[in-house]
């Protein structure tokens, strides 16, 4: 199986939109099967629990774009780490060696 290397990554800070939630950090890794996992740290600077939908997108260079959504909740004045796993098709994992990823929070 081919190894996919991260080309670029970024995160969106949408604390005004999601009422205290902010994406603090995003890391990516590939599995031995060529799938991609994004690890996203979200902070909540408000005094109460907040919920949102975490959206992650992986764009394979020369291949498909994959999107995952996950409902997340972070207690007040704390942070949590969440994972988004992307099951990359066999043809994309063999033909691509670069990808870009992005994350955002949606109400």
CSV table of N, CA and C in Angstrom, one decimal:
chain,number,residue,atom,x,y,z
A,1,UNK,N,0.8,-1.2,0.0
A,1,UNK,CA,0.0,0.0,0.0
A,1,UNK,C,0.9,1.2,0.0
A,2,UNK,N,0.4,2.3,-0.7
A,2,UNK,CA,1.2,3.5,-0.7
A,2,UNK,C,1.0,4.3,0.5
A,3,UNK,N,2.0,5.0,0.9
A,3,UNK,CA,1.9,5.9,2.0
A,3,UNK,C,1.5,7.3,1.5
A,4,UNK,N,0.5,7.9,2.2
A,4,UNK,CA,0.0,9.2,1.8
A,4,UNK,C,0.6,10.2,2.7
A,5,UNK,N,1.3,11.2,2.2
A,5,UNK,CA,1.9,12.3,3.0
A,5,UNK,C,1.1,13.5,3.0
A,6,UNK,N,1.0,14.2,4.1
A,6,UNK,CA,0.2,15.4,4.3
A,6,UNK,C,0.9,16.5,3.5
A,7,UNK,N,0.2,17.2,2.6
A,7,UNK,CA,0.7,18.3,1.9
A,7,UNK,C,0.5,19.6,2.6
A,8,UNK,N,-0.7,19.7,3.2
A,8,UNK,CA,-1.1,21.0,3.9
A,8,UNK,C,-2.2,20.7,4.8
A,9,UNK,N,-2.3,21.5,5.9
A,9,UNK,CA,-3.5,21.4,6.8
A,9,UNK,C,-3.8,22.7,7.4
A,10,UNK,N,-5.0,22.9,7.7
A,10,UNK,CA,-5.4,24.2,8.4
A,10,UNK,C,-6.7,23.9,9.2
A,11,UNK,N,-6.9,24.8,10.1
A,11,UNK,CA,-8.1,24.7,10.9
A,11,UNK,C,-8.8,26.1,10.9
A,12,UNK,N,-10.1,26.0,11.1
A,12,UNK,CA,-10.9,27.2,11.1
A,12,UNK,C,-11.3,27.5,12.6
A,13,UNK,N,-11.1,28.7,13.0
A,13,UNK,CA,-11.5,29.2,14.3
A,13,UNK,C,-12.8,29.9,14.2
A,14,UNK,N,-13.9,29.3,14.6
A,14,UNK,CA,-15.2,29.9,14.4
A,14,UNK,C,-15.9,30.1,15.7
A,15,UNK,N,-15.2,30.6,16.7
A,15,UNK,CA,-15.7,30.7,18.1
A,15,UNK,C,-17.0,31.6,18.1
A,16,UNK,N,-17.0,32.6,17.3
A,16,UNK,CA,-18.2,33.5,17.3
A,16,UNK,C,-19.5,32.7,16.8
A,17,UNK,N,-19.3,31.9,15.8
A,17,UNK,CA,-20.4,31.1,15.2
A,17,UNK,C,-20.9,30.0,16.1
A,18,UNK,N,-20.0,29.4,16.8
A,18,UNK,CA,-20.4,28.2,17.6
A,18,UNK,C,-20.5,28.5,19.1
A,19,UNK,N,-20.5,29.7,19.5
A,19,UNK,CA,-20.7,30.1,20.9
A,19,UNK,C,-19.7,29.6,21.9
A,20,UNK,N,-18.4,29.8,21.7
A,20,UNK,CA,-17.4,29.5,22.6
A,20,UNK,C,-16.5,28.3,22.2
A,21,UNK,N,-16.9,27.6,21.2
A,21,UNK,CA,-16.0,26.5,20.7
A,21,UNK,C,-15.1,27.0,19.6
A,22,UNK,N,-13.8,26.5,19.7
A,22,UNK,CA,-12.8,26.9,18.8
A,22,UNK,C,-11.9,25.7,18.5
A,23,UNK,N,-11.5,25.5,17.2
A,23,UNK,CA,-10.6,24.4,16.9
A,23,UNK,C,-9.2,24.9,17.2
A,24,UNK,N,-8.6,24.2,18.1
A,24,UNK,CA,-7.3,24.6,18.7
A,24,UNK,C,-6.1,24.0,17.8
A,25,UNK,N,-6.3,22.8,17.4
A,25,UNK,CA,-5.2,22.1,16.7
A,25,UNK,C,-5.8,20.9,15.9
A,26,UNK,N,-5.1,20.7,14.8
A,26,UNK,CA,-5.5,19.5,13.9
A,26,UNK,C,-4.2,18.8,13.5
A,27,UNK,N,-4.2,17.5,13.7
A,27,UNK,CA,-3.1,16.7,13.2
A,27,UNK,C,-3.6,15.6,12.3
A,28,UNK,N,-2.8,15.1,11.4
A,28,UNK,CA,-3.3,14.0,10.5
A,28,UNK,C,-2.2,12.9,10.5
A,29,UNK,N,-2.7,11.7,10.2
A,29,UNK,CA,-1.9,10.6,10.1
A,29,UNK,C,-2.5,9.6,9.1
A,30,UNK,N,-1.7,8.7,8.5
A,30,UNK,CA,-2.2,7.7,7.7
A,30,UNK,C,-2.1,6.3,8.4
A,31,UNK,N,-3.0,5.4,8.1
A,31,UNK,CA,-2.9,4.1,8.7
A,31,UNK,C,-2.1,3.2,7.8
A,32,UNK,N,-1.8,2.0,8.3
A,32,UNK,CA,-1.1,1.0,7.4
A,32,UNK,C,-1.9,0.6,6.2
A,33,UNK,N,-3.2,0.8,6.2
A,33,UNK,CA,-4.0,0.5,5.0
A,33,UNK,C,-4.2,1.7,4.1
A,34,UNK,N,-3.6,2.8,4.4
A,34,UNK,CA,-3.7,4.0,3.5
A,34,UNK,C,-4.9,4.9,3.9
A,35,UNK,N,-5.6,4.6,5.0
A,35,UNK,CA,-6.7,5.5,5.4
A,35,UNK,C,-6.1,6.7,6.1
A,36,UNK,N,-6.9,7.7,6.3
A,36,UNK,CA,-6.4,9.0,7.0
A,36,UNK,C,-7.3,9.2,8.2
A,37,UNK,N,-6.6,9.6,9.3
A,37,UNK,CA,-7.2,10.0,10.6
A,37,UNK,C,-6.8,11.4,10.9
A,38,UNK,N,-7.8,12.3,11.1
A,38,UNK,CA,-7.6,13.6,11.6
A,38,UNK,C,-7.9,13.6,13.1
A,39,UNK,N,-7.0,14.2,13.9
A,39,UNK,CA,-7.1,14.3,15.3
A,39,UNK,C,-7.3,15.8,15.6
A,40,UNK,N,-8.5,16.2,16.1
A,40,UNK,CA,-8.9,17.6,16.3
A,40,UNK,C,-9.1,17.9,17.7
A,41,UNK,N,-8.4,19.0,18.2
A,41,UNK,CA,-8.6,19.5,19.6
A,41,UNK,C,-9.4,20.7,19.5
A,42,UNK,N,-10.5,20.6,20.3
A,42,UNK,CA,-11.5,21.7,20.3
A,42,UNK,C,-11.6,22.3,21.8
A,43,UNK,N,-11.5,23.6,21.9
A,43,UNK,CA,-11.6,24.2,23.2
A,43,UNK,C,-12.9,25.0,23.3
A,44,UNK,N,-13.4,25.1,24.6
A,44,UNK,CA,-14.6,25.8,24.9
A,44,UNK,C,-14.3,26.8,25.9
A,45,UNK,N,-14.3,28.1,25.6
A,45,UNK,CA,-14.0,29.2,26.5
A,45,UNK,C,-15.2,29.8,27.2
A,46,UNK,N,-16.3,29.1,27.1
A,46,UNK,CA,-17.5,29.6,27.8
A,46,UNK,C,-17.6,28.8,29.1
A,47,UNK,N,-18.5,29.3,30.0
A,47,UNK,CA,-18.7,28.6,31.2
A,47,UNK,C,-19.6,27.4,31.2
A,48,UNK,N,-20.2,27.1,30.1
A,48,UNK,CA,-21.2,26.0,30.1
A,48,UNK,C,-20.8,25.1,28.9
A,49,UNK,N,-21.4,23.9,28.9
A,49,UNK,CA,-21.2,22.9,27.8
A,49,UNK,C,-21.7,23.5,26.5
A,50,UNK,N,-21.0,23.2,25.4
A,50,UNK,CA,-21.4,23.6,24.1
A,50,UNK,C,-21.3,22.5,23.1
A,51,UNK,N,-22.2,22.4,22.2
A,51,UNK,CA,-22.2,21.4,21.2
A,51,UNK,C,-22.1,22.0,19.8
A,52,UNK,N,-21.6,21.2,18.9
A,52,UNK,CA,-21.5,21.7,17.5
A,52,UNK,C,-21.3,20.4,16.6
A,53,UNK,N,-21.2,20.6,15.3
A,53,UNK,CA,-20.9,19.6,14.4
A,53,UNK,C,-19.5,19.9,13.8
A,54,UNK,N,-18.6,18.9,14.0
A,54,UNK,CA,-17.2,19.0,13.5
A,54,UNK,C,-17.3,18.4,12.1
A,55,UNK,N,-16.8,19.2,11.1
A,55,UNK,CA,-16.7,18.7,9.7
A,55,UNK,C,-15.2,18.7,9.3
A,56,UNK,N,-14.9,17.5,8.8
A,56,UNK,CA,-13.5,17.4,8.3
A,56,UNK,C,-13.6,17.0,6.8
A,57,UNK,N,-12.6,17.5,6.1
A,57,UNK,CA,-12.5,17.2,4.7
A,57,UNK,C,-11.1,16.8,4.3
A,58,UNK,N,-10.9,15.8,3.5
A,58,UNK,CA,-9.6,15.4,3.0
A,58,UNK,C,-9.7,15.3,1.5
A,59,UNK,N,-8.8,16.0,0.8
A,59,UNK,CA,-8.8,16.1,-0.6
A,59,UNK,C,-7.5,15.4,-1.1
A,60,UNK,N,-7.7,14.3,-1.8
A,60,UNK,CA,-6.6,13.5,-2.3
A,60,UNK,C,-6.1,14.1,-3.6
A,61,UNK,N,-4.8,14.4,-3.7
A,61,UNK,CA,-4.2,15.0,-4.9
A,61,UNK,C,-4.4,14.0,-6.1
A,62,UNK,N,-5.1,14.4,-7.1
A,62,UNK,CA,-5.4,13.5,-8.2
A,62,UNK,C,-6.5,12.5,-8.0
A,63,UNK,N,-7.2,12.6,-6.9
A,63,UNK,CA,-8.2,11.6,-6.5
A,63,UNK,C,-9.5,12.3,-6.0
A,64,UNK,N,-10.2,11.6,-5.1
A,64,UNK,CA,-11.5,12.1,-4.6
A,64,UNK,C,-11.3,13.0,-3.4
A,65,UNK,N,-12.4,13.6,-3.0
A,65,UNK,CA,-12.5,14.4,-1.8
A,65,UNK,C,-13.5,13.7,-0.9
A,66,UNK,N,-13.1,13.5,0.4
A,66,UNK,CA,-13.8,12.8,1.4
A,66,UNK,C,-14.3,13.8,2.5
A,67,UNK,N,-15.5,13.6,3.0
A,67,UNK,CA,-16.0,14.5,4.0
A,67,UNK,C,-16.6,13.7,5.1
A,68,UNK,N,-16.3,14.0,6.4
A,68,UNK,CA,-16.9,13.4,7.6
A,68,UNK,C,-17.5,14.4,8.5
A,69,UNK,N,-18.6,14.1,9.1
A,69,UNK,CA,-19.2,15.0,10.1
A,69,UNK,C,-19.4,14.2,11.4
A,70,UNK,N,-19.2,14.9,12.5
A,70,UNK,CA,-19.3,14.3,13.9
A,70,UNK,C,-19.9,15.3,14.8
A,71,UNK,N,-20.9,15.0,15.6
A,71,UNK,CA,-21.4,15.9,16.6
A,71,UNK,C,-20.5,15.8,17.8
A,72,UNK,N,-20.1,17.0,18.3
A,72,UNK,CA,-19.2,17.0,19.4
A,72,UNK,C,-19.8,17.9,20.5
A,73,UNK,N,-19.4,17.6,21.8
A,73,UNK,CA,-19.8,18.4,22.9
A,73,UNK,C,-18.5,18.6,23.8
A,74,UNK,N,-18.3,19.8,24.2
A,74,UNK,CA,-17.1,20.1,25.1
A,74,UNK,C,-17.7,20.9,26.3
A,75,UNK,N,-17.3,20.4,27.5
A,75,UNK,CA,-17.8,21.0,28.7
A,75,UNK,C,-17.1,22.4,28.9
A,76,UNK,N,-17.8,23.2,29.7
A,76,UNK,CA,-17.3,24.6,29.9
A,76,UNK,C,-15.9,24.7,30.3
A,77,UNK,N,-15.2,25.7,29.8
A,77,UNK,CA,-13.8,26.0,30.2
A,77,UNK,C,-12.9,24.8,30.1
A,78,UNK,N,-13.0,24.0,29.0
A,78,UNK,CA,-12.1,22.9,28.9
A,78,UNK,C,-11.9,22.6,27.4
A,79,UNK,N,-11.2,21.5,27.1
A,79,UNK,CA,-10.9,21.1,25.7
A,79,UNK,C,-11.1,19.6,25.6
A,80,UNK,N,-11.4,19.1,24.4
A,80,UNK,CA,-11.5,17.7,24.1
A,80,UNK,C,-10.8,17.4,22.8
A,81,UNK,N,-10.4,16.2,22.6
A,81,UNK,CA,-9.8,15.8,21.4
A,81,UNK,C,-10.7,14.8,20.7
A,82,UNK,N,-11.0,14.9,19.4
A,82,UNK,CA,-11.9,14.1,18.7
A,82,UNK,C,-11.1,13.6,17.4
A,83,UNK,N,-11.5,12.4,17.0
A,83,UNK,CA,-10.9,11.8,15.8
A,83,UNK,C,-12.0,11.7,14.7
A,84,UNK,N,-11.5,11.9,13.5
A,84,UNK,CA,-12.3,11.7,12.3
A,84,UNK,C,-11.5,10.7,11.4
A,85,UNK,N,-12.1,9.5,11.2
A,85,UNK,CA,-11.4,8.5,10.3
A,85,UNK,C,-12.0,8.5,8.9
A,86,UNK,N,-11.1,8.5,7.9
A,86,UNK,CA,-11.6,8.6,6.5
A,86,UNK,C,-11.1,7.3,5.9
A,87,UNK,N,-12.1,6.5,5.4
A,87,UNK,CA,-11.8,5.2,4.7
A,87,UNK,C,-11.5,5.6,3.3
A,88,UNK,N,-10.3,5.6,2.9
A,88,UNK,CA,-9.8,6.1,1.6
A,88,UNK,C,-9.9,4.9,0.6
A,89,UNK,N,-10.5,5.1,-0.5
A,89,UNK,CA,-10.7,4.0,-1.5
A,89,UNK,C,-9.3,3.4,-1.9
A,90,UNK,N,-9.3,2.2,-2.2
A,90,UNK,CA,-8.1,1.5,-2.6
A,90,UNK,C,-7.4,2.2,-3.7
A,91,UNK,N,-8.1,2.6,-4.8
A,91,UNK,CA,-7.5,3.3,-5.9
A,91,UNK,C,-6.8,4.6,-5.5
A,92,UNK,N,-7.5,5.4,-4.6
A,92,UNK,CA,-6.9,6.6,-4.1
A,92,UNK,C,-5.6,6.4,-3.3
A,93,UNK,N,-5.7,5.3,-2.4
A,93,UNK,CA,-4.5,5.1,-1.6
A,93,UNK,C,-3.3,4.6,-2.3
A,94,UNK,N,-3.6,3.9,-3.5
A,94,UNK,CA,-2.5,3.5,-4.3
A,94,UNK,C,-1.9,4.6,-5.3
A,95,UNK,N,-2.8,5.4,-5.8
A,95,UNK,CA,-2.4,6.4,-6.8
A,95,UNK,C,-2.0,7.8,-6.2
A,96,UNK,N,-2.4,8.1,-5.0
A,96,UNK,CA,-2.1,9.4,-4.5
A,96,UNK,C,-1.0,9.3,-3.4
A,97,UNK,N,-0.1,10.3,-3.3
A,97,UNK,CA,0.8,10.3,-2.3
A,97,UNK,C,0.8,11.7,-1.5
A,98,UNK,N,-0.2,12.5,-1.8
A,98,UNK,CA,-0.3,13.8,-1.1
A,98,UNK,C,-1.8,14.1,-0.9
A,99,UNK,N,-2.1,14.8,0.2
A,99,UNK,CA,-3.5,15.2,0.4
A,99,UNK,C,-3.5,16.5,1.2
A,100,UNK,N,-4.6,17.2,1.1
A,100,UNK,CA,-4.8,18.4,1.9
A,100,UNK,C,-6.0,18.1,2.8
A,101,UNK,N,-6.1,18.7,4.0
A,101,UNK,CA,-7.2,18.5,4.8
A,101,UNK,C,-7.6,19.8,5.5
A,102,UNK,N,-8.9,19.9,5.9
A,102,UNK,CA,-9.4,21.1,6.5
A,102,UNK,C,-10.5,20.7,7.5
A,103,UNK,N,-10.7,21.5,8.5
A,103,UNK,CA,-11.8,21.2,9.5
A,103,UNK,C,-12.5,22.5,9.8
A,104,UNK,N,-13.7,22.4,10.2
A,104,UNK,CA,-14.5,23.5,10.7
A,104,UNK,C,-15.6,23.0,11.6
A,105,UNK,N,-16.2,24.0,12.4
A,105,UNK,CA,-17.3,23.8,13.3
A,105,UNK,C,-18.5,24.4,12.7
A,106,UNK,N,-19.6,23.7,12.8
A,106,UNK,CA,-20.9,24.2,12.3
A,106,UNK,C,-22.0,24.1,13.4
A,107,UNK,N,-22.8,25.0,13.5
A,107,UNK,CA,-23.9,24.9,14.5
A,107,UNK,C,-24.9,23.9,14.1
